[in-house]
PDB file of N, CA and C in Angstrom:
ATOM      1  N   MET Q   1      21.746 -36.659  -2.079  1.00  0.00           N
ATOM      2  CA  MET Q   1      21.331 -35.383  -2.459  1.00  0.00           C
ATOM      3  C   MET Q   1      20.661 -34.668  -1.334  1.00  0.00           C
ATOM      4  N   LYS Q   2      20.655 -33.523  -1.109  1.00  0.00           N
ATOM      5  CA  LYS Q   2      20.393 -32.679  -0.216  1.00  0.00           C
ATOM      6  C   LYS Q   2      19.126 -32.271  -0.217  1.00  0.00           C
ATOM      7  N   THR Q   3      18.032 -31.995   0.698  1.00  0.00           N
ATOM      8  CA  THR Q   3      16.705 -31.672   0.483  1.00  0.00           C
ATOM      9  C   THR Q   3      16.473 -30.404   0.908  1.00  0.00           C
ATOM     10  N   THR Q   4      15.559 -29.572   0.324  1.00  0.00           N
ATOM     11  CA  THR Q   4      15.339 -28.326   0.911  1.00  0.00           C
ATOM     12  C   THR Q   4      14.220 -28.401   1.870  1.00  0.00           C
ATOM     13  N   LYS Q   5      14.379 -27.691   2.943  1.00  0.00           N
ATOM     14  CA  LYS Q   5      13.409 -27.795   3.741  1.00  0.00           C
ATOM     15  C   LYS Q   5      12.412 -26.298   3.406  1.00  0.00           C
ATOM     16  N   TYR Q   6      11.331 -26.388   2.958  1.00  0.00           N
ATOM     17  CA  TYR Q   6      10.693 -25.415   2.728  1.00  0.00           C
ATOM     18  C   TYR Q   6       9.790 -24.775   3.910  1.00  0.00           C
ATOM     19  N   LYS Q   7       9.797 -23.428   3.902  1.00  0.00           N
ATOM     20  CA  LYS Q   7       9.039 -22.774   5.420  1.00  0.00           C
ATOM     21  C   LYS Q   7       7.839 -22.036   4.410  1.00  0.00           C
ATOM     22  N   ARG Q   8       7.065 -21.607   5.543  1.00  0.00           N
ATOM     23  CA  ARG Q   8       5.857 -20.753   5.055  1.00  0.00           C
ATOM     24  C   ARG Q   8       6.296 -19.321   5.000  1.00  0.00           C
ATOM     25  N   PHE Q   9       5.894 -18.688   4.015  1.00  0.00           N
ATOM     26  CA  PHE Q   9       6.224 -17.178   3.764  1.00  0.00           C
ATOM     27  C   PHE Q   9       6.171 -16.289   5.151  1.00  0.00           C
ATOM     28  N   GLU Q  10       5.301 -16.448   6.055  1.00  0.00           N
ATOM     29  CA  GLU Q  10       5.164 -16.034   7.373  1.00  0.00           C
ATOM     30  C   GLU Q  10       6.169 -16.169   8.403  1.00  0.00           C
ATOM     31  N   ASP Q  11       6.976 -17.526   8.019  1.00  0.00           N
ATOM     32  CA  ASP Q  11       7.867 -17.876   8.824  1.00  0.00           C
ATOM     33  C   ASP Q  11       9.162 -16.945   8.095  1.00  0.00           C
ATOM     34  N   LEU Q  12       9.581 -16.907   7.158  1.00  0.00           N
ATOM     35  CA  LEU Q  12      10.513 -16.089   6.213  1.00  0.00           C
ATOM     36  C   LEU Q  12      10.313 -14.605   6.807  1.00  0.00           C
ATOM     37  N   GLU Q  13       9.125 -13.877   6.606  1.00  0.00           N
ATOM     38  CA  GLU Q  13       8.891 -12.665   7.189  1.00  0.00           C
ATOM     39  C   GLU Q  13       9.428 -12.790   8.746  1.00  0.00           C
ATOM     40  N   ASP Q  14       8.827 -13.801   9.777  1.00  0.00           N
ATOM     41  CA  ASP Q  14       9.434 -13.519  11.090  1.00  0.00           C
ATOM     42  C   ASP Q  14      10.866 -13.647  11.099  1.00  0.00           C
ATOM     43  N   LYS Q  15      11.704 -14.216  10.384  1.00  0.00           N
ATOM     44  CA  LYS Q  15      12.982 -14.523  10.565  1.00  0.00           C
ATOM     45  C   LYS Q  15      13.718 -13.336   9.758  1.00  0.00           C
ATOM     46  N   TYR Q  16      13.221 -12.645   8.943  1.00  0.00           N
ATOM     47  CA  TYR Q  16      13.858 -11.494   8.335  1.00  0.00           C
ATOM     48  C   TYR Q  16      13.519  -9.908   8.801  1.00  0.00           C
ATOM     49  N   PHE Q  17      12.229 -10.002   9.170  1.00  0.00           N
ATOM     50  CA  PHE Q  17      11.784  -8.486   9.503  1.00  0.00           C
ATOM     51  C   PHE Q  17      11.140  -8.689  11.079  1.00  0.00           C
ATOM     52  N   GLY Q  18      11.340  -9.818  11.769  1.00  0.00           N
ATOM     53  CA  GLY Q  18      10.741  -9.761  13.059  1.00  0.00           C
ATOM     54  C   GLY Q  18       9.346 -10.326  12.994  1.00  0.00           C
ATOM     55  N   LYS Q  19       8.897 -10.711  14.264  1.00  0.00           N
ATOM     56  CA  LYS Q  19       7.599 -11.172  14.665  1.00  0.00           C
ATOM     57  C   LYS Q  19       6.732  -9.862  14.514  1.00  0.00           C
ATOM     58  N   LYS Q  20       5.258 -10.169  14.243  1.00  0.00           N
ATOM     59  CA  LYS Q  20       3.972  -9.244  13.955  1.00  0.00           C
ATOM     60  C   LYS Q  20       4.250  -8.692  15.376  1.00  0.00           C
ATOM     61  N   GLY Q  21       4.148  -7.394  15.114  1.00  0.00           N
ATOM     62  CA  GLY Q  21       3.680  -6.519  16.382  1.00  0.00           C
ATOM     63  C   GLY Q  21       4.939  -5.729  16.792  1.00  0.00           C
ATOM     64  N   THR Q  22       6.262  -6.410  16.161  1.00  0.00           N
ATOM     65  CA  THR Q  22       7.562  -5.484  16.327  1.00  0.00           C
ATOM     66  C   THR Q  22       7.872  -4.264  15.707  1.00  0.00           C
ATOM     67  N   PRO Q  23       8.319  -3.137  16.071  1.00  0.00           N
ATOM     68  CA  PRO Q  23       8.408  -2.345  15.059  1.00  0.00           C
ATOM     69  C   PRO Q  23       9.265  -2.312  13.732  1.00  0.00           C
ATOM     70  N   LYS Q  24      10.171  -3.377  13.725  1.00  0.00           N
ATOM     71  CA  LYS Q  24      10.837  -3.533  12.203  1.00  0.00           C
ATOM     72  C   LYS Q  24       9.711  -4.013  11.306  1.00  0.00           C
ATOM     73  N   ARG Q  25       8.902  -5.127  11.837  1.00  0.00           N
ATOM     74  CA  ARG Q  25       7.806  -6.033  11.175  1.00  0.00           C
ATOM     75  C   ARG Q  25       6.880  -4.953  10.726  1.00  0.00           C
ATOM     76  N   ASP Q  26       6.372  -3.982  11.765  1.00  0.00           N
ATOM     77  CA  ASP Q  26       5.353  -2.986  11.343  1.00  0.00           C
ATOM     78  C   ASP Q  26       5.693  -2.133  10.032  1.00  0.00           C
ATOM     79  N   GLU Q  27       6.927  -1.649  10.278  1.00  0.00           N
ATOM     80  CA  GLU Q  27       7.881  -0.737   9.412  1.00  0.00           C
ATOM     81  C   GLU Q  27       7.662  -1.552   8.012  1.00  0.00           C
ATOM     82  N   TYR Q  28       8.070  -2.860   7.983  1.00  0.00           N
ATOM     83  CA  TYR Q  28       7.839  -3.652   6.841  1.00  0.00           C
ATOM     84  C   TYR Q  28       6.655  -3.889   6.134  1.00  0.00           C
ATOM     85  N   GLU Q  29       5.739  -4.164   6.988  1.00  0.00           N
ATOM     86  CA  GLU Q  29       4.066  -4.106   6.345  1.00  0.00           C
ATOM     87  C   GLU Q  29       3.612  -2.709   5.898  1.00  0.00           C
ATOM     88  N   PHE Q  30       3.988  -1.845   6.717  1.00  0.00           N
ATOM     89  CA  PHE Q  30       3.569  -0.539   6.184  1.00  0.00           C
ATOM     90  C   PHE Q  30       4.224  -0.327   4.752  1.00  0.00           C
ATOM     91  N   ASP Q  31       5.648  -0.605   4.485  1.00  0.00           N
ATOM     92  CA  ASP Q  31       5.957  -0.425   3.227  1.00  0.00           C
ATOM     93  C   ASP Q  31       5.662  -0.852   2.134  1.00  0.00           C
ATOM     94  N   LEU Q  32       5.303  -2.389   2.752  1.00  0.00           N
ATOM     95  CA  LEU Q  32       4.471  -3.086   1.411  1.00  0.00           C
ATOM     96  C   LEU Q  32       3.240  -2.786   1.151  1.00  0.00           C
ATOM     97  N   LYS Q  33       2.534  -2.077   2.171  1.00  0.00           N
ATOM     98  CA  LYS Q  33       1.448  -1.761   1.648  1.00  0.00           C
ATOM     99  C   LYS Q  33       1.254  -0.632   0.821  1.00  0.00           C
ATOM    100  N   MET Q  34       2.174   0.367   1.256  1.00  0.00           N
ATOM    101  CA  MET Q  34       2.196   1.498   0.179  1.00  0.00           C
ATOM    102  C   MET Q  34       2.609   1.301  -1.165  1.00  0.00           C
ATOM    103  N   GLU Q  35       3.475   0.230  -1.270  1.00  0.00           N
ATOM    104  CA  GLU Q  35       3.898  -0.143  -2.536  1.00  0.00           C
ATOM    105  C   GLU Q  35       3.018  -0.797  -3.477  1.00  0.00           C
ATOM    106  N   LEU Q  36       1.835  -1.624  -2.394  1.00  0.00           N
ATOM    107  CA  LEU Q  36       0.761  -2.157  -3.386  1.00  0.00           C
ATOM    108  C   LEU Q  36      -0.357  -0.938  -3.830  1.00  0.00           C
ATOM    109  N   ILE Q  37      -0.405  -0.106  -2.886  1.00  0.00           N
ATOM    110  CA  ILE Q  37      -1.566   0.955  -2.993  1.00  0.00           C
ATOM    111  C   ILE Q  37      -0.772   1.836  -4.298  1.00  0.00           C
ATOM    112  N   GLY Q  38       0.540   2.146  -4.359  1.00  0.00           N
ATOM    113  CA  GLY Q  38       1.230   2.838  -5.611  1.00  0.00           C
ATOM    114  C   GLY Q  38       0.857   1.895  -6.593  1.00  0.00           C
ATOM    115  N   GLU Q  39       0.985   0.715  -6.769  1.00  0.00           N
ATOM    116  CA  GLU Q  39       0.983  -0.042  -7.939  1.00  0.00           C
ATOM    117  C   GLU Q  39      -0.498   0.039  -8.378  1.00  0.00           C
ATOM    118  N   LYS Q  40      -1.230  -0.213  -7.344  1.00  0.00           N
ATOM    119  CA  LYS Q  40      -2.901   0.164  -8.013  1.00  0.00           C
ATOM    120  C   LYS Q  40      -3.153   1.417  -8.486  1.00  0.00           C
ATOM    121  N   ILE Q  41      -2.493   2.430  -8.122  1.00  0.00           N
ATOM    122  CA  ILE Q  41      -2.945   3.875  -8.649  1.00  0.00           C
ATOM    123  C   ILE Q  41      -1.939   3.815  -9.822  1.00  0.00           C
ATOM    124  N   LYS Q  42      -1.139   3.303 -10.217  1.00  0.00           N
ATOM    125  CA  LYS Q  42      -0.496   3.245 -11.621  1.00  0.00           C
ATOM    126  C   LYS Q  42      -1.247   2.676 -12.418  1.00  0.00           C
ATOM    127  N   GLN Q  43      -1.868   1.439 -12.132  1.00  0.00           N
ATOM    128  CA  GLN Q  43      -2.559   0.497 -12.812  1.00  0.00           C
ATOM    129  C   GLN Q  43      -4.206   1.223 -13.329  1.00  0.00           C
ATOM    130  N   LEU Q  44      -4.470   1.768 -12.234  1.00  0.00           N
ATOM    131  CA  LEU Q  44      -5.995   2.610 -12.644  1.00  0.00           C
ATOM    132  C   LEU Q  44      -5.473   3.673 -13.363  1.00  0.00           C
ATOM    133  N   ARG Q  45      -4.521   4.351 -13.284  1.00  0.00           N
ATOM    134  CA  ARG Q  45      -4.253   5.757 -14.238  1.00  0.00           C
ATOM    135  C   ARG Q  45      -3.920   5.231 -15.689  1.00  0.00           C
ATOM    136  N   ILE Q  46      -3.234   4.120 -15.549  1.00  0.00           N
ATOM    137  CA  ILE Q  46      -3.082   3.907 -16.956  1.00  0.00           C
ATOM    138  C   ILE Q  46      -4.083   3.366 -17.819  1.00  0.00           C
ATOM    139  N   GLN Q  47      -5.352   2.391 -16.982  1.00  0.00           N
ATOM    140  CA  GLN Q  47      -6.600   2.052 -17.517  1.00  0.00           C
ATOM    141  C   GLN Q  47      -7.249   3.110 -17.683  1.00  0.00           C
ATOM    142  N   ASN Q  48      -6.950   4.315 -17.234  1.00  0.00           N
ATOM    143  CA  ASN Q  48      -7.795   5.476 -17.511  1.00  0.00           C
ATOM    144  C   ASN Q  48      -7.483   6.250 -18.395  1.00  0.00           C
ATOM    145  N   ASN Q  49      -6.605   5.808 -19.190  1.00  0.00           N
ATOM    146  CA  ASN Q  49      -5.503   6.796 -19.997  1.00  0.00           C
ATOM    147  C   ASN Q  49      -5.196   7.982 -19.494  1.00  0.00           C
ATOM    148  N   LEU Q  50      -4.590   8.228 -18.408  1.00  0.00           N
ATOM    149  CA  LEU Q  50      -4.318   9.594 -18.010  1.00  0.00           C
ATOM    150  C   LEU Q  50      -2.712   9.404 -17.763  1.00  0.00           C
ATOM    151  N   THR Q  51      -2.062  10.652 -18.096  1.00  0.00           N
ATOM    152  CA  THR Q  51      -0.779  10.447 -17.551  1.00  0.00           C
ATOM    153  C   THR Q  51      -0.734  11.279 -16.197  1.00  0.00           C
ATOM    154  N   GLN Q  52       0.436  11.185 -15.563  1.00  0.00           N
ATOM    155  CA  GLN Q  52       0.596  11.585 -14.309  1.00  0.00           C
ATOM    156  C   GLN Q  52       0.416  13.014 -14.034  1.00  0.00           C
ATOM    157  N   SER Q  53       0.789  13.893 -15.091  1.00  0.00           N
ATOM    158  CA  SER Q  53       0.159  14.946 -14.803  1.00  0.00           C
ATOM    159  C   SER Q  53      -0.951  15.431 -15.092  1.00  0.00           C
ATOM    160  N   GLN Q  54      -1.943  14.632 -16.101  1.00  0.00           N
ATOM    161  CA  GLN Q  54      -3.524  14.784 -15.980  1.00  0.00           C
ATOM    162  C   GLN Q  54      -4.001  14.435 -14.511  1.00  0.00           C
ATOM    163  N   LEU Q  55      -3.280  13.324 -14.095  1.00  0.00           N
ATOM    164  CA  LEU Q  55      -3.802  12.988 -12.767  1.00  0.00           C
ATOM    165  C   LEU Q  55      -3.890  14.046 -11.530  1.00  0.00           C
ATOM    166  N   GLY Q  56      -2.685  14.402 -11.780  1.00  0.00           N
ATOM    167  CA  GLY Q  56      -2.355  15.548 -10.959  1.00  0.00           C
ATOM    168  C   GLY Q  56      -3.074  16.543 -10.964  1.00  0.00           C
ATOM    169  N   GLU Q  57      -3.536  17.160 -12.039  1.00  0.00           N
ATOM    170  CA  GLU Q  57      -4.382  18.237 -12.224  1.00  0.00           C
ATOM    171  C   GLU Q  57      -5.744  18.048 -11.600  1.00  0.00           C
ATOM    172  N   LEU Q  58      -6.110  16.630 -11.994  1.00  0.00           N
ATOM    173  CA  LEU Q  58      -7.363  16.351 -11.449  1.00  0.00           C
ATOM    174  C   LEU Q  58      -7.721  16.641 -10.066  1.00  0.00           C
ATOM    175  N   ILE Q  59      -6.695  16.379  -9.268  1.00  0.00           N
ATOM    176  CA  ILE Q  59      -6.630  16.533  -7.958  1.00  0.00           C
ATOM    177  C   ILE Q  59      -6.019  17.462  -7.199  1.00  0.00           C
ATOM    178  N   GLY Q  60      -5.356  18.375  -8.004  1.00  0.00           N
ATOM    179  CA  GLY Q  60      -4.597  19.649  -7.570  1.00  0.00           C
ATOM    180  C   GLY Q  60      -3.283  19.345  -7.007  1.00  0.00           C
ATOM    181  N   VAL Q  61      -2.614  18.441  -7.689  1.00  0.00           N
ATOM    182  CA  VAL Q  61      -1.366  18.085  -7.057  1.00  0.00           C
ATOM    183  C   VAL Q  61      -0.419  17.979  -8.488  1.00  0.00           C
ATOM    184  N   LYS Q  62       1.043  18.185  -8.059  1.00  0.00           N
ATOM    185  CA  LYS Q  62       2.006  18.312  -9.258  1.00  0.00           C
ATOM    186  C   LYS Q  62       2.158  16.654  -9.800  1.00  0.00           C
ATOM    187  N   ARG Q  63       2.728  16.394 -10.914  1.00  0.00           N
ATOM    188  CA  ARG Q  63       2.876  15.197 -11.363  1.00  0.00           C
ATOM    189  C   ARG Q  63       4.109  14.828 -10.653  1.00  0.00           C
ATOM    190  N   ALA Q  64       4.847  15.261 -10.035  1.00  0.00           N
ATOM    191  CA  ALA Q  64       5.917  14.610  -8.989  1.00  0.00           C
ATOM    192  C   ALA Q  64       5.441  13.847  -7.906  1.00  0.00           C
ATOM    193  N   GLN Q  65       4.095  14.592  -7.376  1.00  0.00           N
ATOM    194  CA  GLN Q  65       3.592  13.856  -6.164  1.00  0.00           C
ATOM    195  C   GLN Q  65       2.607  12.337  -6.707  1.00  0.00           C
ATOM    196  N   ILE Q  66       2.314  12.239  -7.918  1.00  0.00           N
ATOM    197  CA  ILE Q  66       1.812  11.378  -8.381  1.00  0.00           C
ATOM    198  C   ILE Q  66       2.741  10.280  -8.608  1.00  0.00           C
ATOM    199  N   SER Q  67       3.755  10.576  -9.017  1.00  0.00           N
ATOM    200  CA  SER Q  67       5.136   9.628  -9.280  1.00  0.00           C
ATOM    201  C   SER Q  67       5.446   9.171  -8.016  1.00  0.00           C
ATOM    202  N   LYS Q  68       5.589  10.021  -7.001  1.00  0.00           N
ATOM    203  CA  LYS Q  68       5.791   9.696  -5.638  1.00  0.00           C
ATOM    204  C   LYS Q  68       4.860   8.770  -5.177  1.00  0.00           C
ATOM    205  N   LEU Q  69       3.401   9.051  -5.313  1.00  0.00           N
ATOM    206  CA  LEU Q  69       2.602   7.837  -4.873  1.00  0.00           C
ATOM    207  C   LEU Q  69       2.852   6.756  -5.465  1.00  0.00           C
ATOM    208  N   GLU Q  70       2.767   6.556  -6.770  1.00  0.00           N
ATOM    209  CA  GLU Q  70       2.863   5.447  -7.674  1.00  0.00           C
ATOM    210  C   GLU Q  70       4.257   4.570  -7.180  1.00  0.00           C
ATOM    211  N   HIS Q  71       5.200   5.137  -6.661  1.00  0.00           N
ATOM    212  CA  HIS Q  71       6.453   4.390  -6.144  1.00  0.00           C
ATOM    213  C   HIS Q  71       6.499   4.193  -4.534  1.00  0.00           C
ATOM    214  N   GLY Q  72       5.326   4.167  -4.067  1.00  0.00           N
ATOM    215  CA  GLY Q  72       5.338   3.934  -2.487  1.00  0.00           C
ATOM    216  C   GLY Q  72       5.804   5.049  -1.618  1.00  0.00           C
ATOM    217  N   ASN Q  73       5.895   5.988  -1.934  1.00  0.00           N
ATOM    218  CA  ASN Q  73       6.352   7.200  -0.842  1.00  0.00           C
ATOM    219  C   ASN Q  73       5.580   7.385   0.359  1.00  0.00           C
ATOM    220  N   HIS Q  74       5.997   7.243   1.314  1.00  0.00           N
ATOM    221  CA  HIS Q  74       5.477   7.157   2.493  1.00  0.00           C
ATOM    222  C   HIS Q  74       4.901   8.512   3.074  1.00  0.00           C
ATOM    223  N   SER Q  75       5.084   9.557   2.330  1.00  0.00           N
ATOM    224  CA  SER Q  75       4.764  10.931   2.803  1.00  0.00           C
ATOM    225  C   SER Q  75       3.226  11.212   2.403  1.00  0.00           C
ATOM    226  N   ALA Q  76       2.593  10.567   1.718  1.00  0.00           N
ATOM    227  CA  ALA Q  76       1.435  10.648   1.465  1.00  0.00           C
ATOM    228  C   ALA Q  76       0.307  10.666   2.122  1.00  0.00           C
ATOM    229  N   SER Q  77      -0.528  11.847   2.282  1.00  0.00           N
ATOM    230  CA  SER Q  77      -1.918  11.810   3.422  1.00  0.00           C
ATOM    231  C   SER Q  77      -2.952  11.111   2.828  1.00  0.00           C
ATOM    232  N   VAL Q  78      -3.514  10.172   3.653  1.00  0.00           N
ATOM    233  CA  VAL Q  78      -4.752   9.557   3.327  1.00  0.00           C
ATOM    234  C   VAL Q  78      -5.556  10.382   2.427  1.00  0.00           C
ATOM    235  N   SER Q  79      -5.895  11.541   2.770  1.00  0.00           N
ATOM    236  CA  SER Q  79      -6.796  12.534   1.813  1.00  0.00           C
ATOM    237  C   SER Q  79      -6.339  12.506   0.492  1.00  0.00           C
ATOM    238  N   THR Q  80      -4.955  12.501   0.298  1.00  0.00           N
ATOM    239  CA  THR Q  80      -4.534  12.813  -1.132  1.00  0.00           C
ATOM    240  C   THR Q  80      -4.943  11.336  -1.784  1.00  0.00           C
ATOM    241  N   ILE Q  81      -4.651  10.119  -1.038  1.00  0.00           N
ATOM    242  CA  ILE Q  81      -4.601   9.088  -1.738  1.00  0.00           C
ATOM    243  C   ILE Q  81      -6.229   8.815  -2.175  1.00  0.00           C
ATOM    244  N   MET Q  82      -6.933   9.146  -1.164  1.00  0.00           N
ATOM    245  CA  MET Q  82      -8.560   8.996  -1.351  1.00  0.00           C
ATOM    246  C   MET Q  82      -8.971  10.174  -2.541  1.00  0.00           C
ATOM    247  N   LYS Q  83      -8.342  10.937  -2.838  1.00  0.00           N
ATOM    248  CA  LYS Q  83      -8.593  11.771  -3.976  1.00  0.00           C
ATOM    249  C   LYS Q  83      -8.281  11.273  -5.248  1.00  0.00           C
ATOM    250  N   VAL Q  84      -6.979  10.526  -5.179  1.00  0.00           N
ATOM    251  CA  VAL Q  84      -6.430   9.774  -6.493  1.00  0.00           C
ATOM    252  C   VAL Q  84      -7.437   8.997  -6.698  1.00  0.00           C
ATOM    253  N   PHE Q  85      -8.245   7.948  -5.838  1.00  0.00           N
ATOM    254  CA  PHE Q  85      -8.835   6.572  -6.242  1.00  0.00           C
ATOM    255  C   PHE Q  85     -10.255   7.280  -6.700  1.00  0.00           C
ATOM    256  N   HIS Q  86     -10.907   8.405  -5.939  1.00  0.00           N
ATOM    257  CA  HIS Q  86     -12.019   8.955  -6.226  1.00  0.00           C
ATOM    258  C   HIS Q  86     -12.081   9.400  -7.552  1.00  0.00           C
ATOM    259  N   ALA Q  87     -10.967  10.322  -8.032  1.00  0.00           N
ATOM    260  CA  ALA Q  87     -10.757  10.843  -9.242  1.00  0.00           C
ATOM    261  C   ALA Q  87     -10.838   9.955 -10.598  1.00  0.00           C
ATOM    262  N   MET Q  88     -10.467   8.542 -10.175  1.00  0.00           N
ATOM    263  CA  MET Q  88     -10.402   7.556 -11.124  1.00  0.00           C
ATOM    264  C   MET Q  88     -11.513   6.563 -10.668  1.00  0.00           C
ATOM    265  N   LYS Q  89     -12.619   7.174 -10.116  1.00  0.00           N
ATOM    266  CA  LYS Q  89     -14.207   6.514 -10.019  1.00  0.00           C
ATOM    267  C   LYS Q  89     -13.990   4.983  -9.243  1.00  0.00           C
ATOM    268  N   ALA Q  90     -12.757   4.996  -8.431  1.00  0.00           N
ATOM    269  CA  ALA Q  90     -12.578   3.745  -7.597  1.00  0.00           C
ATOM    270  C   ALA Q  90     -12.975   3.861  -6.280  1.00  0.00           C
ATOM    271  N   LYS Q  91     -13.868   2.716  -5.836  1.00  0.00           N
ATOM    272  CA  LYS Q  91     -14.585   2.834  -4.358  1.00  0.00           C
ATOM    273  C   LYS Q  91     -13.559   2.669  -3.479  1.00  0.00           C
ATOM    274  N   VAL Q  92     -13.325   3.120  -2.403  1.00  0.00           N
ATOM    275  CA  VAL Q  92     -12.230   3.129  -1.652  1.00  0.00           C
ATOM    276  C   VAL Q  92     -13.026   2.841   0.019  1.00  0.00           C
ATOM    277  N   ARG Q  93     -12.593   1.977   0.663  1.00  0.00           N
ATOM    278  CA  ARG Q  93     -13.205   1.609   2.161  1.00  0.00           C
ATOM    279  C   ARG Q  93     -11.979   1.821   2.963  1.00  0.00           C
ATOM    280  N   LEU Q  94     -12.172   2.583   4.051  1.00  0.00           N
ATOM    281  CA  LEU Q  94     -10.824   2.366   4.944  1.00  0.00           C
ATOM    282  C   LEU Q  94     -11.614   1.803   6.271  1.00  0.00           C
ATOM    283  N   LYS Q  95     -10.895   1.163   7.018  1.00  0.00           N
ATOM    284  CA  LYS Q  95     -11.527   0.276   8.087  1.00  0.00           C
ATOM    285  C   LYS Q  95     -10.436   0.406   9.206  1.00  0.00           C
ATOM    286  N   ILE Q  96     -10.905   1.001  10.215  1.00  0.00           N
ATOM    287  CA  ILE Q  96      -9.948   1.248  11.476  1.00  0.00           C
ATOM    288  C   ILE Q  96     -10.271   0.434  12.615  1.00  0.00           C
ATOM    289  N   GLU Q  97      -9.532  -0.419  13.353  1.00  0.00           N
ATOM    290  CA  GLU Q  97      -9.599  -1.309  14.328  1.00  0.00           C
ATOM    291  C   GLU Q  97      -9.190  -0.871  15.449  1.00  0.00           C
ATOM    292  N   THR Q  98      -9.750  -0.636  16.613  1.00  0.00           N
ATOM    293  CA  THR Q  98      -8.938  -0.028  17.792  1.00  0.00           C
ATOM    294  C   THR Q  98      -8.785  -1.440  18.883  1.00  0.00           C
ATOM    295  N   ASN Q  99      -8.218  -1.340  19.924  1.00  0.00           N
ATOM    296  CA  ASN Q  99      -7.854  -1.830  20.943  1.00  0.00           C
ATOM    297  C   ASN Q  99      -9.223  -2.239  21.642  1.00  0.00           C
ATOM    298  N   ASP Q 100     -10.166  -1.168  21.705  1.00  0.00           N
ATOM    299  CA  ASP Q 100     -11.424  -1.550  22.437  1.00  0.00           C
ATOM    300  C   ASP Q 100     -12.522  -2.067  21.745  1.00  0.00           C
ATOM    301  N   ASN Q 101     -12.113  -2.679  20.384  1.00  0.00           N
ATOM    302  CA  ASN Q 101     -13.099  -3.496  19.424  1.00  0.00           C
ATOM    303  C   ASN Q 101     -14.172  -2.663  18.989  1.00  0.00           C
ATOM    304  N   ILE Q 102     -13.736  -1.096  18.948  1.00  0.00           N
ATOM    305  CA  ILE Q 102     -14.439  -0.265  17.859  1.00  0.00           C
ATOM    306  C   ILE Q 102     -14.115  -0.098  16.672  1.00  0.00           C
ATOM    307  N   GLU Q 103     -14.647  -0.483  15.795  1.00  0.00           N
ATOM    308  CA  GLU Q 103     -14.259  -0.276  14.236  1.00  0.00           C
ATOM    309  C   GLU Q 103     -15.059   0.767  13.564  1.00  0.00           C
ATOM    310  N   PHE Q 104     -14.310   1.807  12.883  1.00  0.00           N
ATOM    311  CA  PHE Q 104     -14.564   2.645  11.918  1.00  0.00           C
ATOM    312  C   PHE Q 104     -14.366   2.064  10.694  1.00  0.00           C
ATOM    313  N   ALA Q 105     -15.273   2.370   9.881  1.00  0.00           N
ATOM    314  CA  ALA Q 105     -14.901   1.962   8.410  1.00  0.00           C
ATOM    315  C   ALA Q 105     -15.880   3.274   7.334  1.00  0.00           C
ATOM    316  N   PHE Q 106     -15.133   3.863   6.539  1.00  0.00           N
ATOM    317  CA  PHE Q 106     -15.424   4.837   5.860  1.00  0.00           C
ATOM    318  C   PHE Q 106     -14.866   4.652   4.359  1.00  0.00           C
TER     319      PHE Q 106
END
C-alpha cells in the first residue's frame, strides 16, 4: 500500500506560489486577503439586513461597487473598505510595519 506524505500548507504554498517575498507569492497573499475581506463584508451586510444597494447608498457608491468588494476586487481603495466597515459598525484596525521598525496603527 502506498502511503501519502503529508506536507504543511505553507510547503504547498511555497511549491505552487513561490517563497514568501517573491512577487508571485505576494500577489497570491494579496488576492487571498482581498477575498477574505470581501467575504467578511458580505457576512456583515447580510447580518445587518442590508442589500448591496442599501449598503452602497450608505457610503455613497453604486451597488456594483459593493458587489465587486464582496468578490475580492483589487481596485477598492482602503478608504472605501473602511467606509463599508464603519457603516456596519465594525471596528477596523490598520497596521503598517516598515523596514525601519516603525509601526503605524489606525
